[in-house]
PDB file of C-alpha atoms in Angstrom:
ATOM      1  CA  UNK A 154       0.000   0.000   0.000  1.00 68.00           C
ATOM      2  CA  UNK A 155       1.006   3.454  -0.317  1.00 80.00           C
ATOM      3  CA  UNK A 156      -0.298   6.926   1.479  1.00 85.00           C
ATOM      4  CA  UNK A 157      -4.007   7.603   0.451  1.00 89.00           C
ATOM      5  CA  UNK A 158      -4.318   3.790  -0.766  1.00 84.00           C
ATOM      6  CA  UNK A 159      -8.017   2.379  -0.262  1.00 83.00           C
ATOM      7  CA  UNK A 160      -7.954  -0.795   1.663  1.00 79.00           C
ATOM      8  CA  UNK A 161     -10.433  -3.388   3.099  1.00 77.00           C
ATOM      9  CA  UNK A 162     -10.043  -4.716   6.313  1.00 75.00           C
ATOM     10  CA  UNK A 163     -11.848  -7.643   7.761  1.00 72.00           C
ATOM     11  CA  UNK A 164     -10.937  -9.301  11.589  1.00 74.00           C
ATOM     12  CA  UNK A 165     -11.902 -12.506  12.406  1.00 71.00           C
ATOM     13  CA  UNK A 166     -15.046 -14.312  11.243  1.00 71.00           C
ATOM     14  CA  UNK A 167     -16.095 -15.763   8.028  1.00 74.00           C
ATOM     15  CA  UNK A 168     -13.914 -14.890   5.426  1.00 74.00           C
ATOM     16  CA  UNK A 169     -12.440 -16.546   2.488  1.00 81.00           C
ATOM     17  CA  UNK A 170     -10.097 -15.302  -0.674  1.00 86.00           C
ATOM     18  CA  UNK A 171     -11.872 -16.553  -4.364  1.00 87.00           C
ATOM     19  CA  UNK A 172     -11.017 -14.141  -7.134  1.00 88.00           C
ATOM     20  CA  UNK A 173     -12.874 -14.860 -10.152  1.00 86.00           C
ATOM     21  CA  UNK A 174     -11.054 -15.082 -13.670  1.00 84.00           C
ATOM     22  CA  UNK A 175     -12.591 -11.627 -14.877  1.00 85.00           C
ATOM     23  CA  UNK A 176     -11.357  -9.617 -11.398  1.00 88.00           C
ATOM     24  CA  UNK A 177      -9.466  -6.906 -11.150  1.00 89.00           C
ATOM     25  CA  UNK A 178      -6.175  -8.156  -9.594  1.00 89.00           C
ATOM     26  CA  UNK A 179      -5.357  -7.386  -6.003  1.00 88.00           C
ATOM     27  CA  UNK A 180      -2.656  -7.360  -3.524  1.00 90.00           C
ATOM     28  CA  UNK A 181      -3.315  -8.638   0.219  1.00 92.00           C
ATOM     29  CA  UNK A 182      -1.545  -7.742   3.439  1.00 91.00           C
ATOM     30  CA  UNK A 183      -2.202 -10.903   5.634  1.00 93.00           C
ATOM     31  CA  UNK A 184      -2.137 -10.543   9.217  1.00 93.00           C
ATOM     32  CA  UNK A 185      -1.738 -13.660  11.803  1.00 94.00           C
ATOM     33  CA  UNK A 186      -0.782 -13.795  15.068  1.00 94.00           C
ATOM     34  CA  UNK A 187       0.288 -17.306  17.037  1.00 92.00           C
ATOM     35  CA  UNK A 188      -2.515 -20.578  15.888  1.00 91.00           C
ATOM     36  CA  UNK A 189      -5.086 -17.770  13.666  1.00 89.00           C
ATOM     37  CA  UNK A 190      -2.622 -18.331  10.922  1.00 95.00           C
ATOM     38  CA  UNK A 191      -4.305 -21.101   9.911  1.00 92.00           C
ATOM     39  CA  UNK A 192      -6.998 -19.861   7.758  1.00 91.00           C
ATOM     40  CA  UNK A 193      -4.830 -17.279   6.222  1.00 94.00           C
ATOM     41  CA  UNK A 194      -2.094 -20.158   5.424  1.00 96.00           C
ATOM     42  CA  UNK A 195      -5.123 -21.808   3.385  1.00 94.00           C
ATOM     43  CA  UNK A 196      -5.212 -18.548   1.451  1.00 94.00           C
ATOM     44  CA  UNK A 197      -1.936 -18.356   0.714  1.00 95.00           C
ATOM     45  CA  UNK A 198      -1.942 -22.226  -0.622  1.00 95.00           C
ATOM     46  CA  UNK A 199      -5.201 -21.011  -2.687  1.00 93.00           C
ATOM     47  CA  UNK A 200      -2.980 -18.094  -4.097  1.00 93.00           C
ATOM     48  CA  UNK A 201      -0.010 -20.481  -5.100  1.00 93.00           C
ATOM     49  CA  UNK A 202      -2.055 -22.545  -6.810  1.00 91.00           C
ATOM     50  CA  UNK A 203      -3.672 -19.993  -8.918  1.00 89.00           C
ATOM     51  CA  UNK A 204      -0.491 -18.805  -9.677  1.00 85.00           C
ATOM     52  CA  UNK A 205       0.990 -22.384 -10.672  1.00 83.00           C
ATOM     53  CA  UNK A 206      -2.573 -23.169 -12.563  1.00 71.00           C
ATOM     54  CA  UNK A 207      -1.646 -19.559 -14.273  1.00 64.00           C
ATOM     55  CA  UNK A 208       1.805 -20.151 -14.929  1.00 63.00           C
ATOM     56  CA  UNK A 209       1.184 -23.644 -16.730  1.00 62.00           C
ATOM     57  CA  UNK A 210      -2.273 -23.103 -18.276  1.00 63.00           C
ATOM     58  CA  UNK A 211      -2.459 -19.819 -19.276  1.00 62.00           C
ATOM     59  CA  UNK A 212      -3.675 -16.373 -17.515  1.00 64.00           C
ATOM     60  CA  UNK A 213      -6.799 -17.159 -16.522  1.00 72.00           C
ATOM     61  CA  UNK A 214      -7.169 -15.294 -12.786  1.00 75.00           C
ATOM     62  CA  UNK A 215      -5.368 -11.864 -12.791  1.00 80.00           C
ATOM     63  CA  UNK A 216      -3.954 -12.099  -9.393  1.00 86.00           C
ATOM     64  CA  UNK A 217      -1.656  -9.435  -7.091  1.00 90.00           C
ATOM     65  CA  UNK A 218       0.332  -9.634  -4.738  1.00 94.00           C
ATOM     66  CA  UNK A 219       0.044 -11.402  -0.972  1.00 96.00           C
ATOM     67  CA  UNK A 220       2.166 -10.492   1.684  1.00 96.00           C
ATOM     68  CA  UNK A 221       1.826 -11.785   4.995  1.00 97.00           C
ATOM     69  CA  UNK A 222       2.859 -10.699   8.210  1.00 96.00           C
ATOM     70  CA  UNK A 223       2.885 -13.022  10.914  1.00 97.00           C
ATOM     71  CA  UNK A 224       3.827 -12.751  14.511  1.00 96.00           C
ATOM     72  CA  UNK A 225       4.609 -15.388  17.336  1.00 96.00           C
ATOM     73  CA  UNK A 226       6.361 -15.285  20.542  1.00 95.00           C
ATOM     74  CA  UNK A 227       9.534 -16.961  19.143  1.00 95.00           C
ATOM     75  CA  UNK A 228      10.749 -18.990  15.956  1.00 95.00           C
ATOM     76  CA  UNK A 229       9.356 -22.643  17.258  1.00 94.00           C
ATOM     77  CA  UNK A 230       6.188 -21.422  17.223  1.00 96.00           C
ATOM     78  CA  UNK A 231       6.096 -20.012  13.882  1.00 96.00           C
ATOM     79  CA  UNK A 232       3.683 -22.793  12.309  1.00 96.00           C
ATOM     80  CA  UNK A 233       4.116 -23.558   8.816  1.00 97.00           C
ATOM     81  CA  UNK A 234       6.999 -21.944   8.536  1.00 96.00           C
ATOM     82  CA  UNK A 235       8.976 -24.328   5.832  1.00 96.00           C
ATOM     83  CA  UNK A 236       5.812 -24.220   4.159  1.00 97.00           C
ATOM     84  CA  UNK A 237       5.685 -20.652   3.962  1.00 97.00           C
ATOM     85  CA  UNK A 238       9.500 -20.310   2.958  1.00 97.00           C
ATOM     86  CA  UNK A 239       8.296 -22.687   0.031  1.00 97.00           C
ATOM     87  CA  UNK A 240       6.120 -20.547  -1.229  1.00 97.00           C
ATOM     88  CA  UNK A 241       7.924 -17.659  -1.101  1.00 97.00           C
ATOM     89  CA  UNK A 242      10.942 -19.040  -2.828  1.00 96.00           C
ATOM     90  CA  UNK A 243       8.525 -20.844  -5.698  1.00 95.00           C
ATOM     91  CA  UNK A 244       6.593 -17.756  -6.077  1.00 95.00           C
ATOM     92  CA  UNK A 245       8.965 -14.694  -5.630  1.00 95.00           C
ATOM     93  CA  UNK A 246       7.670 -11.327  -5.691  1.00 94.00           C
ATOM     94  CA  UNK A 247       4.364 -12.993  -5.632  1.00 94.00           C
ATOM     95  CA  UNK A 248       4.120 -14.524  -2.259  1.00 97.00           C
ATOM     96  CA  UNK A 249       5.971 -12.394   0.816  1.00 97.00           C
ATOM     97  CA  UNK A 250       6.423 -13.002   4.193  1.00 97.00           C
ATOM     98  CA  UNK A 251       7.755 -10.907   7.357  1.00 97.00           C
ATOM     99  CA  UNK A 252       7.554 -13.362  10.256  1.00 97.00           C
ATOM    100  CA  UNK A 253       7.770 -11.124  13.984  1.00 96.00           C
ATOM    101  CA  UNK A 254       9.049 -12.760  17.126  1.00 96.00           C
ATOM    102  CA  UNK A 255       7.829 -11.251  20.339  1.00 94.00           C
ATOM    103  CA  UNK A 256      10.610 -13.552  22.758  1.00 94.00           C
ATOM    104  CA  UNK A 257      12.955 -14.554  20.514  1.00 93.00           C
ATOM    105  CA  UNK A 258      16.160 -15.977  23.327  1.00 91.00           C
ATOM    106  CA  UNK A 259      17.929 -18.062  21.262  1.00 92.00           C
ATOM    107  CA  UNK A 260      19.953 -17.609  17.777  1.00 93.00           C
ATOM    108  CA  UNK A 261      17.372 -17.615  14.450  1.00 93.00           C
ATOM    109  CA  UNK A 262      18.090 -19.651  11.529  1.00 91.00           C
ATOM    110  CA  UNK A 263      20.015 -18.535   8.454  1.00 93.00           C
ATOM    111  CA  UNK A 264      17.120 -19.595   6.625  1.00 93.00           C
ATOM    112  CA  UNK A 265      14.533 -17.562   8.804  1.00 94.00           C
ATOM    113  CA  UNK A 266      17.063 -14.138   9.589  1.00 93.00           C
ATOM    114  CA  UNK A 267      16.094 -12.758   6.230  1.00 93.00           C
ATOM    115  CA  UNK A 268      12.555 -12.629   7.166  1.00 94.00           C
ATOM    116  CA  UNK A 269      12.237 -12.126  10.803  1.00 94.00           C
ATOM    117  CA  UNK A 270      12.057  -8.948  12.366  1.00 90.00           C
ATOM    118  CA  UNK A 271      11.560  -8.136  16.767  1.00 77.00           C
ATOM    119  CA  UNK A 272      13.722 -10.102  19.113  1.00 59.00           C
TER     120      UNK A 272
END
């Protein structure tokens, strides 16, 4: 987003991501804290496949960006983190993530540093 961007926001609840193929395309922050990543890790596994369905069929969906920023108190609890770093590295550009630790006390992985911000 940049200043004076329109954006939606929706906490908690019902929610789901399903573009259609004649959207407009458009980029979501995710937010998760601790175990309420799970419904926005679904969403980002519906986003990767529309972009591998894209990539290999054709441009069907016109589809954004996702970034997702997702906070725990500390690396172990990070939950589908090698999942995440999957996506990111198969999708670049496309699929983001800035993981936050709250209580970080021991060293982070080299894999993790690049995306982990807080201590």
């Amino acid at each position: 987003c940049t200043l004076d961007s329109e954006v939606a926001l929706r906490v908690g609840g019902d929610f789901f991501f399903d573009p259609q193929p004649g959207d407009s395309p458009v980029n979501l922050v995710l937010i998760a804290g601790g175990v309420g990543i799970n419904p926005l890790f679904s969403i980002l596994l519906h986003i990767a496949d529309l972009h591998g369905y894209q990539e290999s069929k054709g441009k069907r969906h016109k589809l954004g960006t996702a970034k997702l920023h997702y906070s725990a108190k500390n690396t172990s609890e990070l939950l589908f983190k090698k999942n995440i770093l999957g996506l990111m590295k198969a999708f670049p550009g496309k699929i983001t993530c800035c993981f936050h630790v709250t209580q970080q006390h021991s060293q982070i992985c080299k894999e993790l540093q690049p995306h982990v911000t807080g201590k």
